[in-house]
């Protein structure tokens, strides 16, 4: 389940009135890097709205006496968390304050996790793990995340999507390309493609849910 | 209809010359037809295949795409293990049923699918040799040779040139694209009928996922394309 970035960009060339499949010739009003950036933006926007890139991460190592940890890389939202193969219940600081006025420092085997008021992409545990809990393993985080950057320097050549989702992303690139301020701007085409894109997104929301 | 017949229909509609193309090449027409078939399969979930997914001893979480047989996988419809139904569940349901579900050994009776690719089973097999039989909605293979036939039902194949004609009109924009909107509407109307049939069939088979209900999507904005006057330079 992966699609080549350059294949997706090459698919778009005829719609952008270009023919050079090496992507170095006759794109007049856009550049290859620009189209790749549009693709990256569409992919990230898709990942942010729909929990489609979900990964089980076990890279967060617990430290005795430390409550808050940085979320794994490319984190958008924590769907579930567990430690020592046992689920951690999601909680809020308000609930924890009502439950335990010393929730920030109470030590013990973690039973809950909370993410509010701790900063962006932070996961905190309550109770705070002790040295005895460290040996039970890392924190398991099942997270919705961004895929790796689709970068203009083409370090990452693929997108982890199916072909029909790649078709959706290509429509997003066309929409953005024709919306761009230039002599080739076609706002009516951009507006029309925006409506077709919404249909794909409605279907994606029904199949995979929304964040 | 085979791929050549579909291409011929599109070429006739757009008044193109297949031997010496002027405005659209044969490659563009083929790509548009393949996109049409993929979108059809995505909206209707009409392409179903049964595949075997091997489980590993003492492993709960899996990446579906790690199996090379699942490159065309979209969504799970029905999962069985050793002939018995494996129920669809959410992780929070599994948490509520048993806090030790991640390490519970046994023959899988529940599965949870998250995102495109993450699969969890419970209980997890304690030894190798256990596999899941997954009936899943899939993408169609790309049409390439002239004799290739689309995998969708034959009575639905006539809708593919409709979407292809709309897609090809994008690069024209303006009135040409607006005129092509009726073909997009025709394609979606046909897809809606097919998805309703598939939904009823999936319900009867007690499948885990139903096709997207196109009736819930307001197509009126999609069919209304406003052409703005350009100011003179």
Short mmCIF file of C-alpha atoms in Angstrom, two decimals:
data_model
loop_
_atom_site.label_atom_id
_atom_site.label_comp_id
_atom_site.label_asym_id
_atom_site.label_seq_id
_atom_site.Cartn_x
_atom_site.Cartn_y
_atom_site.Cartn_z
CA UNK A 1 0.00 0.00 0.00
CA UNK A 2 2.28 2.77 -1.23
CA UNK A 3 2.23 5.11 -4.18
CA UNK A 4 5.17 6.83 -5.82
CA UNK A 5 5.14 10.60 -5.37
CA UNK A 6 6.61 11.24 -8.80
CA UNK A 7 4.06 8.94 -10.44
CA UNK A 8 1.27 10.96 -8.84
CA UNK A 9 2.84 14.22 -10.02
CA UNK A 10 3.37 12.81 -13.50
CA UNK A 11 -0.31 11.81 -13.64
CA UNK A 12 -1.21 15.46 -13.19
CA UNK A 13 0.90 16.86 -16.00
CA UNK A 14 -1.68 16.58 -18.78
CA UNK A 15 -4.22 18.37 -16.59
CA UNK A 16 -1.67 21.16 -16.13
CA UNK A 17 -1.01 21.40 -19.86
CA UNK A 18 2.44 19.83 -19.60
CA UNK A 19 3.76 16.78 -21.38
CA UNK A 20 7.31 16.22 -20.19
CA UNK A 21 7.07 13.17 -17.94
CA UNK A 22 10.56 13.83 -16.56
CA UNK A 23 9.00 16.83 -14.82
CA UNK A 24 11.81 19.09 -15.90
CA UNK A 25 10.50 20.51 -19.13
CA UNK A 26 7.30 22.28 -19.87
CA UNK A 27 5.49 23.03 -16.62
CA UNK A 28 5.02 26.71 -17.25
CA UNK A 29 3.05 28.22 -14.38
CA UNK A 30 4.04 25.72 -11.72
CA UNK A 31 7.23 23.96 -10.71
CA UNK A 32 7.69 20.34 -9.77
CA UNK A 33 8.66 21.37 -6.23
CA UNK A 34 5.51 23.43 -5.93
CA UNK A 35 3.33 20.49 -6.94
CA UNK A 36 5.13 18.25 -4.45
CA UNK A 37 4.47 20.84 -1.73
CA UNK A 38 0.78 20.90 -2.65
CA UNK A 39 0.78 17.10 -2.41
CA UNK A 40 2.45 17.17 0.99
CA UNK A 41 -0.07 19.72 2.26
CA UNK A 42 -2.98 17.63 0.99
CA UNK A 43 -1.58 14.49 2.60
CA UNK A 44 -1.02 16.20 5.95
CA UNK A 45 -4.44 17.83 5.85
CA UNK A 46 -5.98 14.42 5.18
CA UNK A 47 -4.04 12.85 8.05
CA UNK A 48 -5.11 15.63 10.40
CA UNK A 49 -8.80 15.19 9.67
CA UNK A 50 -9.09 11.40 9.39
CA UNK A 51 -7.35 8.82 11.62
CA UNK A 52 -6.03 6.79 8.71
CA UNK A 53 -2.34 6.67 9.57
CA UNK A 54 -2.49 4.83 12.88
CA UNK A 55 0.58 3.31 14.49
CA UNK A 56 1.34 1.46 17.66
CA UNK A 57 4.41 3.11 19.16
CA UNK A 58 6.55 1.78 21.99
CA UNK A 59 9.41 4.27 21.85
CA UNK A 60 8.50 6.28 24.94
CA UNK A 61 10.66 5.03 27.80
CA UNK A 62 9.34 5.75 31.27
CA UNK A 63 11.53 7.44 33.87
CA UNK A 64 10.92 7.01 37.59
CA UNK A 65 9.40 10.14 39.05
CA UNK A 66 8.63 11.70 35.67
CA UNK A 67 4.97 12.23 34.85
CA UNK A 68 5.07 13.94 31.45
CA UNK A 69 6.68 12.64 28.27
CA UNK A 70 7.01 13.85 24.72
CA UNK A 71 4.56 12.13 22.40
CA UNK A 72 6.11 9.95 19.68
CA UNK A 73 7.20 11.63 16.49
CA UNK A 74 4.60 12.83 13.96
CA UNK A 75 1.90 12.58 16.65
CA UNK A 76 -1.50 14.08 15.89
CA UNK A 77 -3.78 12.45 18.47
CA UNK A 78 -3.48 9.70 21.04
CA UNK A 79 -6.17 7.14 20.38
CA UNK A 80 -5.24 4.69 23.13
CA UNK A 81 -2.40 4.20 25.60
CA UNK A 82 -1.23 1.24 27.63
CA UNK A 83 1.58 0.24 29.93
CA UNK A 84 2.69 -3.25 30.84
CA UNK A 85 0.02 -4.55 28.42
CA UNK A 86 -2.72 -2.92 30.47
CA UNK A 87 -4.85 -0.08 29.12
CA UNK A 88 -4.49 3.39 30.59
CA UNK A 89 -7.75 5.29 30.96
CA UNK A 90 -7.90 8.75 29.37
CA UNK A 91 -8.44 11.52 31.90
CA UNK A 92 -8.42 15.28 32.15
CA UNK A 93 -6.60 17.47 34.64
CA UNK A 94 -9.98 18.59 36.02
CA UNK A 95 -10.95 15.00 36.81
CA UNK A 96 -7.56 14.29 38.34
CA UNK A 97 -7.67 17.44 40.48
CA UNK A 98 -11.01 16.32 41.87
CA UNK A 99 -9.72 12.81 42.41
CA UNK A 100 -6.28 13.64 43.84
CA UNK A 101 -5.12 17.15 44.71
CA UNK A 102 -1.51 15.91 44.46
CA UNK A 103 -2.04 14.22 41.09
CA UNK A 104 1.09 15.81 39.64
CA UNK A 105 3.36 14.00 42.10
CA UNK A 106 1.46 11.00 43.49
CA UNK A 107 3.67 7.97 42.78
CA UNK A 108 2.45 4.57 41.75
CA UNK A 109 1.70 2.28 38.83
CA UNK A 110 0.23 4.40 36.03
CA UNK A 111 -3.50 3.89 35.52
CA UNK A 112 -4.50 6.98 33.58
CA UNK A 113 -3.02 9.31 30.99
CA UNK A 114 -3.83 12.96 30.32
CA UNK A 115 -2.73 15.41 27.67
CA UNK A 116 -4.38 18.71 28.52
CA UNK A 117 -2.56 21.69 30.00
CA UNK A 118 0.81 20.07 29.59
CA UNK A 119 1.85 21.61 26.30
CA UNK A 120 1.65 20.43 22.74
CA UNK A 121 2.32 16.74 22.13
CA UNK A 122 2.84 15.81 25.75
CA UNK A 123 1.47 12.68 27.41
CA UNK A 124 1.40 12.60 31.18
CA UNK A 125 0.66 9.67 33.47
CA UNK A 126 -1.11 9.35 36.77
CA UNK A 127 0.08 8.06 39.16
CA UNK A 128 3.68 8.98 38.38
CA UNK A 129 5.67 5.82 37.56
CA UNK A 130 8.08 4.49 40.16
CA UNK A 131 11.33 2.62 39.67
CA UNK A 132 9.37 -0.63 39.98
CA UNK A 133 7.18 0.33 37.01
CA UNK A 134 10.10 1.14 34.70
CA UNK A 135 11.03 -2.48 34.26
CA UNK A 136 7.54 -3.31 33.02
CA UNK A 137 8.34 -1.82 29.65
CA UNK A 138 7.78 1.30 27.57
CA UNK A 139 4.62 3.28 27.22
CA UNK A 140 2.47 1.93 24.38
CA UNK A 141 0.80 4.70 22.42
CA UNK A 142 -1.63 3.99 19.60
CA UNK A 143 -1.64 7.26 17.77
CA UNK A 144 -3.01 8.91 14.70
CA UNK A 145 -0.02 10.47 13.00
CA UNK A 146 1.29 12.25 9.95
CA UNK A 147 3.06 10.12 7.39
CA UNK A 148 6.64 10.99 6.57
CA UNK A 149 7.08 14.30 4.74
CA UNK A 150 6.59 14.28 1.02
CA UNK A 151 9.49 16.64 0.54
CA UNK A 152 10.46 18.66 -2.49
CA UNK A 153 13.98 17.22 -2.39
CA UNK A 154 12.43 13.80 -2.96
CA UNK A 155 14.13 12.11 -0.03
CA UNK A 156 10.87 10.27 0.64
CA UNK A 157 9.68 8.89 -2.71
CA UNK A 158 6.44 7.21 -1.62
CA UNK A 159 3.16 7.86 0.16
CA UNK A 160 1.63 5.09 2.32
CA UNK A 161 -1.79 5.27 0.70
CA UNK A 162 -3.92 3.22 -1.65
CA UNK A 163 -4.35 4.21 -5.30
CA UNK A 164 -7.83 5.68 -4.81
CA UNK A 165 -6.55 7.91 -1.99
CA UNK A 166 -3.69 8.93 -4.28
CA UNK A 167 -6.38 9.90 -6.84
CA UNK A 168 -7.99 12.07 -4.14
CA UNK A 169 -4.65 13.70 -3.32
CA UNK A 170 -4.05 14.41 -7.02
CA UNK A 171 -7.41 16.19 -7.20
CA UNK A 172 -6.32 18.27 -4.18
CA UNK A 173 -3.10 19.24 -6.01
CA UNK A 174 -5.07 20.21 -9.11
CA UNK A 175 -7.43 22.25 -6.98
CA UNK A 176 -4.54 24.12 -5.35
CA UNK A 177 -2.68 24.52 -8.62
CA UNK A 178 -5.66 26.12 -10.35
CA UNK A 179 -6.44 28.22 -7.30
CA UNK A 180 -2.95 29.71 -7.22
CA UNK A 181 -2.64 33.32 -8.26
CA UNK A 182 -1.15 33.19 -11.74
CA UNK A 183 -2.00 33.65 -15.40
CA UNK A 184 -3.19 30.04 -15.38
CA UNK A 185 -5.60 30.56 -12.52
CA UNK A 186 -8.93 28.85 -13.14
CA UNK A 187 -11.04 29.57 -10.05
CA UNK A 188 -14.10 27.81 -11.43
CA UNK A 189 -12.07 24.61 -11.90
CA UNK A 190 -10.57 24.96 -8.43
CA UNK A 191 -14.03 25.44 -6.97
CA UNK A 192 -15.42 22.44 -8.83
CA UNK A 193 -12.55 20.21 -7.76
CA UNK A 194 -13.03 21.38 -4.17
CA UNK A 195 -16.55 19.96 -4.28
CA UNK A 196 -15.38 16.62 -5.72
CA UNK A 197 -12.69 16.46 -3.01
CA UNK A 198 -15.40 16.95 -0.37
CA UNK A 199 -17.15 13.83 -1.67
CA UNK A 200 -13.99 11.76 -1.21
CA UNK A 201 -13.62 13.20 2.29
CA UNK A 202 -17.21 12.40 3.23
CA UNK A 203 -16.65 8.80 2.18
CA UNK A 204 -13.32 8.65 4.06
CA UNK A 205 -15.07 9.95 7.18
CA UNK A 206 -17.67 7.19 6.97
CA UNK A 207 -15.09 4.46 6.41
CA UNK A 208 -12.35 5.51 8.85
CA UNK A 209 -13.96 8.07 11.15
CA UNK A 210 -12.81 11.60 11.88
CA UNK A 211 -10.42 13.11 14.40
CA UNK B 1 -16.79 -4.38 -22.27
CA UNK B 2 -13.05 -4.53 -22.63
CA UNK B 3 -10.60 -1.70 -22.14
CA UNK B 4 -10.36 -0.97 -25.85
CA UNK B 5 -14.14 -0.61 -26.12
CA UNK B 6 -14.19 1.79 -23.17
CA UNK B 7 -11.40 3.86 -24.67
CA UNK B 8 -13.23 3.97 -27.99
CA UNK B 9 -16.39 5.26 -26.31
CA UNK B 10 -14.48 8.01 -24.54
CA UNK B 11 -12.62 8.97 -27.72
CA UNK B 12 -15.90 9.26 -29.61
CA UNK B 13 -17.43 11.43 -26.89
CA UNK B 14 -14.54 13.87 -26.74
CA UNK B 15 -14.16 13.93 -30.53
CA UNK B 16 -10.51 12.93 -30.41
CA UNK B 17 -8.43 11.05 -32.95
CA UNK B 18 -6.92 7.95 -31.38
CA UNK B 19 -4.20 7.52 -33.98
CA UNK B 20 -2.99 11.15 -34.01
CA UNK B 21 -4.30 12.70 -30.79
CA UNK B 22 -4.65 16.44 -30.77
CA UNK B 23 -5.80 17.46 -27.29
CA UNK B 24 -5.95 14.26 -25.21
CA UNK B 25 -3.52 11.37 -25.56
CA UNK B 26 -4.43 7.73 -25.23
CA UNK B 27 -2.46 7.61 -21.97
CA UNK B 28 -4.66 10.34 -20.51
CA UNK B 29 -7.82 8.50 -21.54
CA UNK B 30 -6.56 5.24 -20.03
CA UNK B 31 -5.62 6.99 -16.79
CA UNK B 32 -9.05 8.63 -16.59
CA UNK B 33 -10.80 5.27 -17.04
CA UNK B 34 -8.66 3.66 -14.34
CA UNK B 35 -9.45 6.52 -11.98
CA UNK B 36 -13.14 6.04 -12.77
CA UNK B 37 -12.99 2.35 -11.89
CA UNK B 38 -11.09 3.00 -8.66
CA UNK B 39 -13.55 5.68 -7.58
CA UNK B 40 -16.43 3.33 -8.38
CA UNK B 41 -14.91 0.60 -6.21
CA UNK B 42 -14.26 3.11 -3.40
CA UNK B 43 -17.80 4.49 -3.36
CA UNK B 44 -19.59 1.16 -3.74
CA UNK B 45 -17.16 -1.37 -2.13
CA UNK B 46 -18.38 -3.72 -4.84
CA UNK B 47 -15.07 -5.57 -5.31
CA UNK B 48 -14.72 -8.24 -2.64
CA UNK B 49 -11.90 -10.72 -2.27
CA UNK B 50 -11.08 -13.34 0.34
CA UNK B 51 -7.49 -13.45 1.47
CA UNK B 52 -5.52 -15.25 4.15
CA UNK B 53 -3.60 -13.24 6.73
CA UNK B 54 -1.04 -15.23 8.69
CA UNK B 55 -0.81 -14.52 12.40
CA UNK B 56 2.36 -14.76 14.48
CA UNK B 57 2.57 -16.52 17.81
CA UNK B 58 2.16 -14.15 20.78
CA UNK B 59 1.63 -11.08 18.60
CA UNK B 60 -1.44 -8.88 19.02
CA UNK B 61 -0.88 -5.97 16.62
CA UNK B 62 -0.20 -6.28 12.90
CA UNK B 63 0.36 -4.05 9.89
CA UNK B 64 -1.91 -5.33 7.16
CA UNK B 65 0.23 -4.05 4.30
CA UNK B 66 3.16 -6.14 5.57
CA UNK B 67 1.46 -8.99 3.74
CA UNK B 68 2.18 -8.65 0.03
CA UNK B 69 -1.22 -10.12 -0.76
CA UNK B 70 -2.96 -7.06 0.70
CA UNK B 71 -1.63 -4.29 -1.53
CA UNK B 72 -5.12 -3.67 -2.92
CA UNK B 73 -6.84 -3.83 0.49
CA UNK B 74 -9.36 -1.13 1.41
CA UNK B 75 -11.62 -2.30 4.24
CA UNK B 76 -12.43 -5.55 6.08
CA UNK B 77 -15.90 -6.93 5.45
CA UNK B 78 -15.86 -10.26 7.22
CA UNK B 79 -13.14 -12.01 9.19
CA UNK B 80 -13.08 -15.65 10.22
CA UNK B 81 -10.57 -17.87 11.97
CA UNK B 82 -10.75 -21.64 11.63
CA UNK B 83 -14.20 -21.20 10.11
CA UNK B 84 -15.59 -19.21 13.02
CA UNK B 85 -16.60 -15.55 12.75
CA UNK B 86 -14.18 -13.05 14.30
CA UNK B 87 -16.23 -10.08 15.48
CA UNK B 88 -15.32 -6.50 14.72
CA UNK B 89 -14.59 -4.48 17.84
CA UNK B 90 -13.00 -1.25 19.00
CA UNK B 91 -9.98 -1.06 21.26
CA UNK B 92 -12.04 0.58 24.02
CA UNK B 93 -14.50 -2.33 23.84
CA UNK B 94 -11.63 -4.78 24.18
CA UNK B 95 -10.30 -2.74 27.12
CA UNK B 96 -13.71 -2.91 28.80
CA UNK B 97 -14.08 -6.66 28.25
CA UNK B 98 -10.69 -7.62 29.64
CA UNK B 99 -7.83 -5.35 30.71
CA UNK B 100 -5.38 -8.17 29.91
CA UNK B 101 -6.69 -8.62 26.35
CA UNK B 102 -3.33 -7.69 24.82
CA UNK B 103 -1.70 -10.81 26.22
CA UNK B 104 -4.65 -13.20 26.41
CA UNK B 105 -3.74 -16.41 24.54
CA UNK B 106 -6.17 -18.28 22.37
CA UNK B 107 -7.88 -18.44 19.01
CA UNK B 108 -8.90 -14.97 17.86
CA UNK B 109 -12.58 -14.15 18.37
CA UNK B 110 -12.39 -10.36 17.98
CA UNK B 111 -10.43 -7.98 15.78
CA UNK B 112 -10.00 -4.23 15.68
CA UNK B 113 -9.00 -2.35 12.54
CA UNK B 114 -7.54 1.14 13.00
CA UNK B 115 -6.77 3.43 10.11
CA UNK B 116 -5.65 1.99 6.82
CA UNK B 117 -3.34 -0.57 8.21
CA UNK B 118 -3.29 -1.43 11.92
CA UNK B 119 -4.97 -4.65 12.97
CA UNK B 120 -5.33 -6.02 16.48
CA UNK B 121 -6.62 -9.49 17.36
CA UNK B 122 -7.89 -10.92 20.61
CA UNK B 123 -7.10 -13.44 21.91
CA UNK B 124 -3.72 -13.77 20.25
CA UNK B 125 -2.50 -17.16 19.01
CA UNK B 126 -0.03 -18.89 21.28
CA UNK B 127 1.60 -20.82 18.46
CA UNK B 128 2.28 -20.39 14.79
CA UNK B 129 0.01 -21.73 12.08
CA UNK B 130 -3.05 -19.61 12.88
CA UNK B 131 -4.41 -17.41 10.14
CA UNK B 132 -7.36 -15.15 9.53
CA UNK B 133 -9.53 -15.46 6.46
CA UNK B 134 -10.41 -11.87 5.59
CA UNK B 135 -13.11 -11.01 3.09
CA UNK B 136 -12.23 -7.45 2.21
CA UNK B 137 -13.24 -4.63 -0.09
CA UNK B 138 -10.44 -4.09 -2.57
CA UNK B 139 -9.27 -1.82 -5.31
CA UNK B 140 -9.50 -3.11 -8.85
CA UNK B 141 -6.30 -3.94 -10.73
CA UNK B 142 -5.26 -1.29 -13.22
CA UNK B 143 -6.52 -1.78 -16.77
CA UNK B 144 -3.64 -1.76 -19.22
CA UNK B 145 -4.07 -4.17 -22.15
CA UNK B 146 -6.82 -3.62 -24.70
CA UNK B 147 -8.41 -6.94 -23.82
CA UNK B 148 -8.48 -6.25 -20.06
CA UNK B 149 -11.98 -6.10 -18.64
CA UNK B 150 -12.99 -4.02 -15.62
CA UNK B 151 -13.67 -6.01 -12.51
CA UNK B 152 -16.90 -4.17 -11.75
CA UNK B 153 -20.23 -5.58 -12.90
CA UNK B 154 -20.78 -5.44 -16.66
CA UNK B 155 -23.96 -3.41 -16.35
CA UNK B 156 -22.01 -0.76 -14.43
CA UNK B 157 -19.09 -0.48 -16.83
CA UNK B 158 -20.91 2.01 -19.05
CA UNK B 159 -20.64 4.52 -16.21
CA UNK B 160 -16.83 4.56 -16.44
CA UNK B 161 -16.66 6.73 -19.60
CA UNK B 162 -18.94 9.25 -17.83
CA UNK B 163 -16.40 9.94 -15.07
CA UNK B 164 -13.53 9.74 -17.54
CA UNK B 165 -15.15 12.43 -19.69
CA UNK B 166 -15.56 14.68 -16.65
CA UNK B 167 -11.96 14.11 -15.56
CA UNK B 168 -10.59 14.86 -19.02
CA UNK B 169 -12.60 18.09 -19.16
CA UNK B 170 -10.76 19.45 -16.10
CA UNK B 171 -7.89 20.74 -18.18
CA UNK B 172 -10.26 22.64 -20.42
CA UNK B 173 -12.07 24.31 -17.55
CA UNK B 174 -14.80 26.84 -18.19
CA UNK B 175 -17.83 25.86 -20.19
CA UNK B 176 -16.35 22.52 -21.29
CA UNK B 177 -16.03 21.42 -17.67
CA UNK B 178 -19.47 22.75 -16.83
CA UNK B 179 -20.94 20.77 -19.72
CA UNK B 180 -19.21 17.64 -18.44
CA UNK B 181 -20.87 17.91 -15.05
CA UNK B 182 -23.94 16.04 -16.24
CA UNK B 183 -21.70 13.03 -16.93
CA UNK B 184 -20.27 13.24 -13.40
CA UNK B 185 -23.85 13.33 -12.09
CA UNK B 186 -24.74 10.31 -14.20
CA UNK B 187 -21.72 8.41 -12.88
CA UNK B 188 -22.60 9.22 -9.27
CA UNK B 189 -26.26 8.32 -9.76
CA UNK B 190 -25.22 4.91 -11.10
CA UNK B 191 -22.73 4.51 -8.24
CA UNK B 192 -25.45 5.36 -5.76
CA UNK B 193 -27.69 2.62 -7.13
CA UNK B 194 -24.88 0.09 -6.98
CA UNK B 195 -23.86 1.10 -3.44
CA UNK B 196 -27.46 0.67 -2.26
CA UNK B 197 -27.46 -2.85 -3.71
CA UNK B 198 -24.11 -3.65 -2.09
CA UNK B 199 -25.27 -2.17 1.22
CA UNK B 200 -28.36 -4.39 1.26
CA UNK B 201 -26.24 -7.40 0.38
CA UNK B 202 -23.65 -6.57 3.04
CA UNK B 203 -26.42 -6.18 5.61
CA UNK B 204 -27.82 -9.57 4.69
CA UNK B 205 -24.36 -11.10 4.96
CA UNK B 206 -23.77 -9.25 8.24
CA UNK B 207 -20.61 -7.68 6.91
CA UNK B 208 -18.72 -5.30 9.18
CA UNK B 209 -18.60 -2.29 6.84
CA UNK B 210 -21.23 -0.80 4.52
CA UNK B 211 -20.53 1.30 1.42
CA UNK B 212 -20.64 5.07 1.61
CA UNK B 213 -24.21 6.36 1.35
CA UNK B 214 -24.08 8.83 -1.52
CA UNK B 215 -27.55 10.07 -0.59
CA UNK B 216 -25.99 11.64 2.50
CA UNK B 217 -23.77 13.81 0.31
CA UNK B 218 -25.25 17.01 -1.13
CA UNK B 219 -24.37 16.90 -4.81
CA UNK B 220 -26.13 20.13 -5.67
CA UNK B 221 -23.03 22.27 -5.06
CA UNK B 222 -20.95 19.90 -7.18
CA UNK B 223 -23.35 20.24 -10.09
CA UNK B 224 -23.49 23.99 -9.89
CA UNK B 225 -20.40 25.51 -11.41
CA UNK B 226 -20.32 29.28 -11.49
CA UNK B 227 -18.40 30.78 -14.38
CA UNK B 228 -17.05 34.15 -13.45
CA UNK B 229 -16.44 36.87 -15.96
CA UNK B 230 -12.79 37.78 -16.32
CA UNK B 231 -11.92 41.43 -16.20
CA UNK B 232 -10.25 42.71 -19.32
CA UNK B 233 -6.52 43.28 -18.96
#
